[in-house]
Tab-separated table of C-alpha atoms in Angstrom:
chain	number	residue	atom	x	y	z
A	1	UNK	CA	7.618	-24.504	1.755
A	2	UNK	CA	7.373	-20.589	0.554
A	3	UNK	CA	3.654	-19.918	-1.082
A	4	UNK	CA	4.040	-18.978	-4.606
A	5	UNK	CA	3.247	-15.604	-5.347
A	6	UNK	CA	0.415	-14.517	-6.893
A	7	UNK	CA	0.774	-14.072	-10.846
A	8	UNK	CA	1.974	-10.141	-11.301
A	9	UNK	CA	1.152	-9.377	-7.892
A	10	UNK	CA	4.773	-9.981	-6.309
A	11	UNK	CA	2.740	-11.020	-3.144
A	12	UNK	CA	2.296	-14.643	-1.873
A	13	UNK	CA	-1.143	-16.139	-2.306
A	14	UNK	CA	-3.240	-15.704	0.643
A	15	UNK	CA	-1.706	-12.458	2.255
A	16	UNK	CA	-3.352	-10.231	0.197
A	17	UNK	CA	-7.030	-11.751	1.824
A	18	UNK	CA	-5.630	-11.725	5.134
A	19	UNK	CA	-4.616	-8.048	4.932
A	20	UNK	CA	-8.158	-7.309	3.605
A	21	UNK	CA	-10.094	-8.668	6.218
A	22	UNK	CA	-7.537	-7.126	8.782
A	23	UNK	CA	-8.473	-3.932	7.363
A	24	UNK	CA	-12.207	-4.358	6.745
A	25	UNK	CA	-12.463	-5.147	10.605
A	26	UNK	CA	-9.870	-2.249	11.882
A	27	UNK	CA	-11.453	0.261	9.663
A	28	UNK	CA	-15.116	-0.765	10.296
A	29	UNK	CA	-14.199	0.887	14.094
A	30	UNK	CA	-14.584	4.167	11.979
A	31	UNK	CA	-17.704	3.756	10.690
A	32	UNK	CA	-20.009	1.399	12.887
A	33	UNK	CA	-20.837	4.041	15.481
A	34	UNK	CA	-22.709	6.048	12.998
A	35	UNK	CA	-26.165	4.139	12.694
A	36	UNK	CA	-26.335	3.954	16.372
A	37	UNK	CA	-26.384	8.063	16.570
A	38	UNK	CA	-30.400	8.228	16.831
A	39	UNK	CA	-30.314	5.698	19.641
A	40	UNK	CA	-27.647	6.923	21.965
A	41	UNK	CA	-30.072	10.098	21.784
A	42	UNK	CA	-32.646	8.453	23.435
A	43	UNK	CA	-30.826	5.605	25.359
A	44	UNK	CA	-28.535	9.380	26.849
A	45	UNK	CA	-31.354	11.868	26.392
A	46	UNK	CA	-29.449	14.209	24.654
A	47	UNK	CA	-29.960	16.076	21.243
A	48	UNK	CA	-29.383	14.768	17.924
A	49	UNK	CA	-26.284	17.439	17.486
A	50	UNK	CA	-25.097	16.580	20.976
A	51	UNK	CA	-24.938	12.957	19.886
A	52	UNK	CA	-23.828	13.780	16.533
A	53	UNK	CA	-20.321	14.910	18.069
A	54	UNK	CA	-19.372	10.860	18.537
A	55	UNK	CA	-19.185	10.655	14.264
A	56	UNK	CA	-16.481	13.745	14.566
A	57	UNK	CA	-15.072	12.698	17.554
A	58	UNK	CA	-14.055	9.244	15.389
A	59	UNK	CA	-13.041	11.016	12.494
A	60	UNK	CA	-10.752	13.468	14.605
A	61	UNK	CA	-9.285	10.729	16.568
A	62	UNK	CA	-8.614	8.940	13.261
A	63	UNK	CA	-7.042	11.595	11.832
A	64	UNK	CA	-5.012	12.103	14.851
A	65	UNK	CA	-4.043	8.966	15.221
A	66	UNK	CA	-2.888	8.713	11.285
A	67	UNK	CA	-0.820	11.979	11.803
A	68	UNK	CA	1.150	10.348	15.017
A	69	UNK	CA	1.273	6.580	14.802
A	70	UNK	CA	1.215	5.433	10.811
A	71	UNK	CA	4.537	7.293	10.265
A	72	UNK	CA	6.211	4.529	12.725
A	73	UNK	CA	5.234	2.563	10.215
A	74	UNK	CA	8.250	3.375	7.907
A	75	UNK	CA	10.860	2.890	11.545
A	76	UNK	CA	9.665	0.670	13.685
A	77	UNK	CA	8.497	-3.512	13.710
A	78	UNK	CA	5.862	-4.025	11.862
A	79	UNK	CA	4.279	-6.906	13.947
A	80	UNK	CA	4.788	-5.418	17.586
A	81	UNK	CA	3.445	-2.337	16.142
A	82	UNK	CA	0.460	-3.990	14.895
A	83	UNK	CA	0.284	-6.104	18.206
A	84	UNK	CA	0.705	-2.938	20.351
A	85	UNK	CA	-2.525	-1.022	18.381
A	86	UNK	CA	-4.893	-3.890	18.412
A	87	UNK	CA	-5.119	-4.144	22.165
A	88	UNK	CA	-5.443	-0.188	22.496
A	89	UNK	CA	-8.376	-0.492	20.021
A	90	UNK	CA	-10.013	-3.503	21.728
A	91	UNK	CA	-9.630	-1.570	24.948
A	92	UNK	CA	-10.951	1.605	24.251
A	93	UNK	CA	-13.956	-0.100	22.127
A	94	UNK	CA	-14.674	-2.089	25.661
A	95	UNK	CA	-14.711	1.354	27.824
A	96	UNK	CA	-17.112	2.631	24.952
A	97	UNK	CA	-19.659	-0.424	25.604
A	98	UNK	CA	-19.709	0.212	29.165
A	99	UNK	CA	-19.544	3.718	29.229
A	100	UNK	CA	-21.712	6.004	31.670
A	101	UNK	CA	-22.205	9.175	30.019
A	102	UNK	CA	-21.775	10.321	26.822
A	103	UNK	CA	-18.861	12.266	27.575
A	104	UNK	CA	-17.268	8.910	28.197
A	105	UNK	CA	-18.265	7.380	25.395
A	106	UNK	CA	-17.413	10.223	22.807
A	107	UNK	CA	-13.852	10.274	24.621
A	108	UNK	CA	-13.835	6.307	24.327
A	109	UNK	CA	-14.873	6.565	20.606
A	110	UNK	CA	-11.843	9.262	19.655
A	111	UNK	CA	-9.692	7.048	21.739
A	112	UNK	CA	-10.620	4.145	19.599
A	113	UNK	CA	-10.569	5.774	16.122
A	114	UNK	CA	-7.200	7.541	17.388
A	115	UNK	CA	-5.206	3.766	17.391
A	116	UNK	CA	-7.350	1.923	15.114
A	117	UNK	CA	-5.021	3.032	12.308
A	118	UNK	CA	-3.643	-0.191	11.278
A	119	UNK	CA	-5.803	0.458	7.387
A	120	UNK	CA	-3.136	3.026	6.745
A	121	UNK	CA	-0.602	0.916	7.696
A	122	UNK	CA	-1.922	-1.927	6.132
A	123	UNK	CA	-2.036	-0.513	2.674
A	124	UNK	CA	1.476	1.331	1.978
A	125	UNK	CA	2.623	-2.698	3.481
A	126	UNK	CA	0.442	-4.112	1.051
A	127	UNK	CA	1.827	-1.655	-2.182
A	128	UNK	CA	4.654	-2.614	-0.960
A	129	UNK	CA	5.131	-6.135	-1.020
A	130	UNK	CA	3.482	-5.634	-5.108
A	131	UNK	CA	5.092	-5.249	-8.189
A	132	UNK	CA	4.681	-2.128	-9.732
A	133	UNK	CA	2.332	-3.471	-12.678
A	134	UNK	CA	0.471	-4.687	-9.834
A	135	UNK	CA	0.225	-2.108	-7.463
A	136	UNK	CA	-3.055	-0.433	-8.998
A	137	UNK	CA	-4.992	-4.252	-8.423
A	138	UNK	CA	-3.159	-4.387	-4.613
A	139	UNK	CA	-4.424	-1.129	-3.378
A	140	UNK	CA	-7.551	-1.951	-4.839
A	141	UNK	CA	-7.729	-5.477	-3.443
A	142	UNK	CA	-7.430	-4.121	0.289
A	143	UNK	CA	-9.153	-1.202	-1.022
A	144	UNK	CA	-12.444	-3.232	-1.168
A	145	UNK	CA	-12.014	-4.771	1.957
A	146	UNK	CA	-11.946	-1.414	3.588
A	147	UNK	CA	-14.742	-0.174	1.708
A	148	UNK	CA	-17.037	-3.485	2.664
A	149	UNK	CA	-16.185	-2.852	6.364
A	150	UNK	CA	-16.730	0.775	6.223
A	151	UNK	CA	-20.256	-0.308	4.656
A	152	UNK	CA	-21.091	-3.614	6.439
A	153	UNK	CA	-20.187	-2.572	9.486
A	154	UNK	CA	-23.033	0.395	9.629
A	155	UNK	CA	-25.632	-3.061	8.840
A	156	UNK	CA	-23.895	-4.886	11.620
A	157	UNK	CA	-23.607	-2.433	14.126
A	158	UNK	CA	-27.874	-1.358	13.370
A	159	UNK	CA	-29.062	-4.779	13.745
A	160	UNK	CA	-27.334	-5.485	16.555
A	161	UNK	CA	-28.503	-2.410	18.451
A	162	UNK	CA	-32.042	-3.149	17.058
A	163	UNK	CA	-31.767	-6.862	18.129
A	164	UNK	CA	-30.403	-5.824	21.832
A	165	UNK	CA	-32.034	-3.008	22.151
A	166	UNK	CA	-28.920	-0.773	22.913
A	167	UNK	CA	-26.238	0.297	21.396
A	168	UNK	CA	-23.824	-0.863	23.967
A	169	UNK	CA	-23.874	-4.063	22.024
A	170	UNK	CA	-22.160	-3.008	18.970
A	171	UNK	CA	-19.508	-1.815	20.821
A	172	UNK	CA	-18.513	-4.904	22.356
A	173	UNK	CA	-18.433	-7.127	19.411
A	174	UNK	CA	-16.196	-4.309	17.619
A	175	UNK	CA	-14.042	-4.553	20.693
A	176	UNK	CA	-13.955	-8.755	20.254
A	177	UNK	CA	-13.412	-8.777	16.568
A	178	UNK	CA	-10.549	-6.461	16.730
A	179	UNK	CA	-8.936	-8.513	19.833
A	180	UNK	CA	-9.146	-12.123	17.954
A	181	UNK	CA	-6.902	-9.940	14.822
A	182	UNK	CA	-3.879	-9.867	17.274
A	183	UNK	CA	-3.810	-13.517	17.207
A	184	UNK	CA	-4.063	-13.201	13.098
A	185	UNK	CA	-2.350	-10.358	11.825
A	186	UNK	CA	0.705	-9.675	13.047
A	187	UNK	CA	2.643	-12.412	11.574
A	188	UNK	CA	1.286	-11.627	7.924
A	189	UNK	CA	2.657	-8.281	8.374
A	190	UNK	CA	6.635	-7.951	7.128
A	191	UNK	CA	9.376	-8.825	9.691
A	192	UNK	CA	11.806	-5.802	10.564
A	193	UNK	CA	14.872	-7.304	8.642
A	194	UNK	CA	16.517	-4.402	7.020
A	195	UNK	CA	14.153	-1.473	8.035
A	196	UNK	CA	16.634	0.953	9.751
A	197	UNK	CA	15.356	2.827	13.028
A	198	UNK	CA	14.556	6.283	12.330
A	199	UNK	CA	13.827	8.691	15.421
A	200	UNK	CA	10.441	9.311	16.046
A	201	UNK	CA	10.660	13.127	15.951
A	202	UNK	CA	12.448	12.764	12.391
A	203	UNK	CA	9.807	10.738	10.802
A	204	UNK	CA	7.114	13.501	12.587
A	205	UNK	CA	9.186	16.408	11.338
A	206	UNK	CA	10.136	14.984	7.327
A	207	UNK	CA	6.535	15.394	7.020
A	208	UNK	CA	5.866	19.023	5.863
A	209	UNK	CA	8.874	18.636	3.461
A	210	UNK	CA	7.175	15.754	1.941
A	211	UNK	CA	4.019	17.581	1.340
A	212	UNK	CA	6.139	20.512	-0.414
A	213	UNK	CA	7.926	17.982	-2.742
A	214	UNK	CA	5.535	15.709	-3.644
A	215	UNK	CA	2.576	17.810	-6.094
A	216	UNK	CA	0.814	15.084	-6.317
A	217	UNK	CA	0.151	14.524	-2.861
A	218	UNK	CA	-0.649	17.774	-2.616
A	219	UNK	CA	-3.664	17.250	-5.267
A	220	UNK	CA	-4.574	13.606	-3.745
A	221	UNK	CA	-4.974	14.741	-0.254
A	222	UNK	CA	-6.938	17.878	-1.477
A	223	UNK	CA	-9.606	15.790	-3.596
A	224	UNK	CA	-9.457	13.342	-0.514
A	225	UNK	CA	-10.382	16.069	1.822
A	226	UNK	CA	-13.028	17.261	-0.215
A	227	UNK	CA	-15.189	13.740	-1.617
A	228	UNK	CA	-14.671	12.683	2.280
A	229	UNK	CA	-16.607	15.329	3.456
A	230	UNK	CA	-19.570	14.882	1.053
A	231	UNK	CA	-18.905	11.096	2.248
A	232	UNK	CA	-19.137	11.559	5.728
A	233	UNK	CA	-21.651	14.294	6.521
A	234	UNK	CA	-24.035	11.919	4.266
A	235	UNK	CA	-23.468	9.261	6.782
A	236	UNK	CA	-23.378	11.347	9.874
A	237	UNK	CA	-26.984	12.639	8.913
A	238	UNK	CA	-28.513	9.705	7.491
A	239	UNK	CA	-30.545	7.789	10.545
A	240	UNK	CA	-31.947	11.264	11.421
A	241	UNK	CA	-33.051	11.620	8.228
A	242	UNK	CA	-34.499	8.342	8.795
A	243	UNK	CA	-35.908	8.232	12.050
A	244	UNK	CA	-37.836	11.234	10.685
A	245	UNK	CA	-40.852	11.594	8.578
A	246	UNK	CA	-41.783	10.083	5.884
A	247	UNK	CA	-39.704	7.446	6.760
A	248	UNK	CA	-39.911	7.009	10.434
A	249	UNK	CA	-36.974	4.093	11.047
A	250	UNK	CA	-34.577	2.866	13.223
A	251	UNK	CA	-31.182	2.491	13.561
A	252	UNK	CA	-31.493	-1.177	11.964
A	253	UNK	CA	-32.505	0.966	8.969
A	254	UNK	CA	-29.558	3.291	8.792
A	255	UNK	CA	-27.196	0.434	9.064
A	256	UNK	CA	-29.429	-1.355	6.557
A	257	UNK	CA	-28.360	0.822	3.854
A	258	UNK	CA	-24.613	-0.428	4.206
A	259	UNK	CA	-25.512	-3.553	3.015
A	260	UNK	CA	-27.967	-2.183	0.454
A	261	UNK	CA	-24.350	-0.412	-0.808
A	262	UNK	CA	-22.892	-4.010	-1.089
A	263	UNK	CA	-23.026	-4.151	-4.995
A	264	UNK	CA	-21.095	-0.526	-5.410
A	265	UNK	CA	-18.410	-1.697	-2.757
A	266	UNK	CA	-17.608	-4.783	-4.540
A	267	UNK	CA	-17.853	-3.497	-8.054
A	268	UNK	CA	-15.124	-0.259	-6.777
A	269	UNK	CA	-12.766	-2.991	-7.388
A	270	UNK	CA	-12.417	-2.221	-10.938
A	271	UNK	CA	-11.187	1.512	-9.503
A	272	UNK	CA	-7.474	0.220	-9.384
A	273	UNK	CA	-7.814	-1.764	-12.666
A	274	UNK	CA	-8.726	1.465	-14.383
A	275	UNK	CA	-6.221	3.724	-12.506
A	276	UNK	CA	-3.710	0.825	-13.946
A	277	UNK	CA	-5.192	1.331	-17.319
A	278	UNK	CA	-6.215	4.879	-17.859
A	279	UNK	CA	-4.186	6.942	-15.107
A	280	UNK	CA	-5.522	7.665	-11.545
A	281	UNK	CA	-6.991	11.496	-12.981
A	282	UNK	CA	-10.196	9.880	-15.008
A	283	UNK	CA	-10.736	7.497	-12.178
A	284	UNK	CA	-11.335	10.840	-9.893
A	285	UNK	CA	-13.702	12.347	-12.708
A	286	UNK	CA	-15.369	9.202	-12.594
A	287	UNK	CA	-15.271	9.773	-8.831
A	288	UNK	CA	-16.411	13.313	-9.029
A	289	UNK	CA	-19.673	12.129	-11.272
A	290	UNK	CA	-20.539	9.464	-9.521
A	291	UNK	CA	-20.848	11.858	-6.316
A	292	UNK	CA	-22.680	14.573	-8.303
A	293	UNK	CA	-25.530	12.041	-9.492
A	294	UNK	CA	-26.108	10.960	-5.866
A	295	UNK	CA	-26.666	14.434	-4.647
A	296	UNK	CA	-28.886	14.965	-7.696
A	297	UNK	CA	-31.050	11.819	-6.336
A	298	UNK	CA	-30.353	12.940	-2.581
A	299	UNK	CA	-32.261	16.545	-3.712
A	300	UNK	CA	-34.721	15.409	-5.804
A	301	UNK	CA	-36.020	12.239	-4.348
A	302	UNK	CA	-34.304	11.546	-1.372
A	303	UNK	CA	-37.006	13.306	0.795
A	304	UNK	CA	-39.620	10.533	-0.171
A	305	UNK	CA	-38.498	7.712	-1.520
A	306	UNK	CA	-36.096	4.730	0.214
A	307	UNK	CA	-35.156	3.093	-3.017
A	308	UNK	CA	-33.812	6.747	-4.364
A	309	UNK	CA	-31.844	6.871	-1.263
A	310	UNK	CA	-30.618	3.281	-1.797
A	311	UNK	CA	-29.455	4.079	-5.396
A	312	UNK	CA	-28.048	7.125	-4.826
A	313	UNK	CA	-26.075	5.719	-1.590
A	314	UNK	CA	-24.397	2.974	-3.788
A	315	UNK	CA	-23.562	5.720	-6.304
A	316	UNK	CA	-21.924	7.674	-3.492
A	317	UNK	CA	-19.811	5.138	-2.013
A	318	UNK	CA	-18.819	3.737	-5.376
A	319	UNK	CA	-17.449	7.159	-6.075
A	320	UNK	CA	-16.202	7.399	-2.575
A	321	UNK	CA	-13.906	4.701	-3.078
A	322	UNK	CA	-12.953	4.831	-6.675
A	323	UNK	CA	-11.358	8.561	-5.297
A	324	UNK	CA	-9.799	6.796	-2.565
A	325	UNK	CA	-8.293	4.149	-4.258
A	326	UNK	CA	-7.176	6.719	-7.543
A	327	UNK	CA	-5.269	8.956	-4.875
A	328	UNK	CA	-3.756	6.267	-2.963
A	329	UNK	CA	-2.699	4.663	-6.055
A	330	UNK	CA	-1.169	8.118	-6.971
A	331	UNK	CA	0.998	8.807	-3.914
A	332	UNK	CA	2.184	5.202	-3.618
A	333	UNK	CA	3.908	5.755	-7.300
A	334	UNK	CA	6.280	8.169	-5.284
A	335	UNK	CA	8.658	7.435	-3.121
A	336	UNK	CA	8.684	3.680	-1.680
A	337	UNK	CA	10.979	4.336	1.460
A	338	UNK	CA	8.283	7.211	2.796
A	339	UNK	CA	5.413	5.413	1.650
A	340	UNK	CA	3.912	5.142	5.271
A	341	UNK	CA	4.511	9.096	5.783
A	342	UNK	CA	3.020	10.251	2.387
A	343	UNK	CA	-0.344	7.653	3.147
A	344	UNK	CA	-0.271	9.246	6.672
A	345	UNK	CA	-0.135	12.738	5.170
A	346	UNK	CA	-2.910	12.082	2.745
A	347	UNK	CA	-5.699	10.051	5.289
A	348	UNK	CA	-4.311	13.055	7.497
A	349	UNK	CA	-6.300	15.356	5.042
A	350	UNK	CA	-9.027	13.019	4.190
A	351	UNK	CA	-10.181	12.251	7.806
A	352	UNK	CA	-9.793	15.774	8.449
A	353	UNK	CA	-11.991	16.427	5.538
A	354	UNK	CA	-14.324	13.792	7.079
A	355	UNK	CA	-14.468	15.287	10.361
A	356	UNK	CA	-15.639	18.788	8.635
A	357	UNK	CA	-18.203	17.008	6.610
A	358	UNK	CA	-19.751	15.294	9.620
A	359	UNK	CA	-19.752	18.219	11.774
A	360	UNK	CA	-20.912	20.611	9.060
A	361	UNK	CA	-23.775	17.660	8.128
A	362	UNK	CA	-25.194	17.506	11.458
A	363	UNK	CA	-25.249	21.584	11.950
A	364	UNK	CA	-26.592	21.707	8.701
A	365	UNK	CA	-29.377	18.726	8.902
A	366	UNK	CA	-30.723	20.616	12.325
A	367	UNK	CA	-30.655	24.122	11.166
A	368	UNK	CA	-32.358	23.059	7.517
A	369	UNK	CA	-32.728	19.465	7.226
A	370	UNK	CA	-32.109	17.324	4.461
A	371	UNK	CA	-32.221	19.604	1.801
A	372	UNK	CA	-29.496	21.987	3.790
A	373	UNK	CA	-27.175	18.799	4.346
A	374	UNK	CA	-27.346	17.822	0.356
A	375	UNK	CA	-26.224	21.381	-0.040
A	376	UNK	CA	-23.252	21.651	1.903
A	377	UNK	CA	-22.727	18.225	0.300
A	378	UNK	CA	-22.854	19.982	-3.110
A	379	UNK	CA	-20.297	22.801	-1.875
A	380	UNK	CA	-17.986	20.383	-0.802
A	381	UNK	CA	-17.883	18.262	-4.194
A	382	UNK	CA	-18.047	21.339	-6.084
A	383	UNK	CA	-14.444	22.539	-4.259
A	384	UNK	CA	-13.295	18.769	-5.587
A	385	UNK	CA	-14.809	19.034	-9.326
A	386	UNK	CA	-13.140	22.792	-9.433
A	387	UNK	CA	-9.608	21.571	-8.367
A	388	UNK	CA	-9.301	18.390	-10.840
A	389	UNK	CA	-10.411	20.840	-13.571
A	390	UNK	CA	-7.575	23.161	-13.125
A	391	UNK	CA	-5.087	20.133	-12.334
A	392	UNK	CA	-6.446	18.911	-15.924
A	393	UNK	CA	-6.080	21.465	-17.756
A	394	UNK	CA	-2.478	22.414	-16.465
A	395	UNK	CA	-1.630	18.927	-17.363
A	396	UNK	CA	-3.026	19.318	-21.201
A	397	UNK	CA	-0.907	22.077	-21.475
């Protein structure tokens, strides 16, 4: 018997969940490496920079891995795609656990990020399968799951390095969780009745075209870019900040402050709700705002006091993700049969803009410390703010 779909959603009851937690797992392979930075410096004995390179190795590999596999996406089966990408992930996330050097493991960690792309695949199938009333509450629906892995994940992977004592640990369970999804997802995901074959060198070269059409793609990926740096180096820099004085914690600590960010994660729902209501442009001022008053409470009171920083983080990934999910809802308005390519093009620019704000955080956080790193974060959102102004403005007129 065919489950009913969900009331204005266009998708059946139950699939929307299933491709939530599918993409709260897949995309928490991004994110949990980044509490366990301070103790792969000491477990390695290496720097804090040196170690610093596995957060932009993942965001490179994810961003490479966007730019060459979630195109197939639009061409190829969906479920022996998915199957296919799983087991890389699991694999890779196993040679991470037991790697030997941190050469190794930063190669393991890019390898990882490169095929766990299945969010970005995930979501254009999701918009997909909703009606267009709908789409806004979709997006947002997986939205939050990949927002709750991104911040979970940092608690899960910190406690388990503090309760081990190693980050090896976190590894491995990543690597499990993302081997039990091939026995899951793939048979939620869309059967390949009536998707043609296109060549994989056509979907890689309609690309650039797609980006010169589409204007606003052009503007998502460009705000994406810009609030995911100010996103990332915050995380990238965090335990260090930490592990420092006045504070003086662990890695349970860092990851701590993902589930401390549980309340803004949950309540970034309402993002696609107002993009639905009020357009997708005041949901990135929101954005843009939100962002601001956590680097105002990063600078002022972040040096001291944990409960600033625990504020101010839920502020930042609230605005985080209500920018995510106004841009995605934006590009998947355009063109349904490239819907994979113009999600690929815009993560493309976002990860990249993630892998500048993690390297630049790091370099920043050693040369000047905290203050340095909430400055750079400030340049970055400033570059966002600057470009919706103009893009609102030209609109008025």
């Amino acid at each position: 018997m065919a489950i009913p779909a969900a009331p204005g959603l266009g998708v059946r009851r139950g699939v929307v969940v299933v491709l939530a937690v599918a993409g709260s797992i897949t995309v928490s392979n991004i994110y949990f490496p980044q509490p366990l930075l301070e103790a792969v410096a000491r477990g390695m004995s290496v720097s804090e920079p040196t170690a610093g390179l596995i957060a932009t190795a993942g965001q490179v590999g994810y961003a490479l891995g966007i730019s060459l596999m979630v195109p197939l996406a639009d061409g190829r089966n969906l479920r022996r795609l998915t199957t296919v990408l799983l087991a890389l992930t699991a694999g890779a996330l196993l040679a991470g656990a037991l790697a030997p050097s941190l050469v190794v493991l930063t190669i393991a960690t890019a390898a990882a990020s490169t095929t766990t792309v299945l969010p970005q695949i995930i979501l254009p199938t999701a918009a997909s399968m909703a009606g267009p009333a709908g789409r806004g509450r979709v997006v947002a629906s997986v939205g939050i799951g990949l927002t709750l892995g991104s911040t979970l994940s940092r608690t899960l992977s910190g406690a388990v390095a503090d309760l081990s004592g190693s980050w090896r640990g976190a590894y491995a369970l990543a690597a499990a969780l993302t081997a039990a999804l091939i026995l899951v997802l793939p048979r939620h995901m869309p059967t390949a009745d009536g998707r043609t074959t296109i060549g994989y060198r056509k979907l890689i070269a309609s690309m650039p075209g797609l980006l010169r059409t589409h204007r606003e793609l052009r503007l998502s990926a460009f705000l994406g870019a810009a609030t995911y740096a100010v996103f990332a180096a915050f995380w990238a820099t965090l335990p260090f900040h930490l592990a420092h004085p006045p504070f003086d914690k662990g890695a349970g600590w860092a990851g701590l402050f993902g589930l401390l960010s549980l309340p803004a994660a949950i309540l970034s729902y309402s993002a696609g709700k107002l993009s639905d209501a009020f357009g997708t442009t005041r949901v990135n001022a929101l954005a843009v705002a939100c962002l601001g008053l956590a680097l105002a409470l990063f600078a002022t009171l972040g040096t001291t006091s944990l409960v600033a920083l625990a504020v101010g983080t839920n502020l930042l990934v609230y605005g985080t993700s209500c920018a995510q999910i106004a841009n995605q809802a934006r590009i998947f308005r355009l063109d349904e049969t490239v819907r994979a390519r113009l999600n690929t093009l815009y993560m493309l620019f976002a990860f990249s803009g993630g892998a500048a704000g993690s390297l630049a955080g790091v370099r920043l956080y050693n040369a000047g410390g905290w203050t340095w790193t909430v400055l750079g974060c400030a340049a970055f959102l400033a570059v966002a703010g600057a470009r919706l102004a103009v893009h609102s403005a030209a609109a008025r007129h």
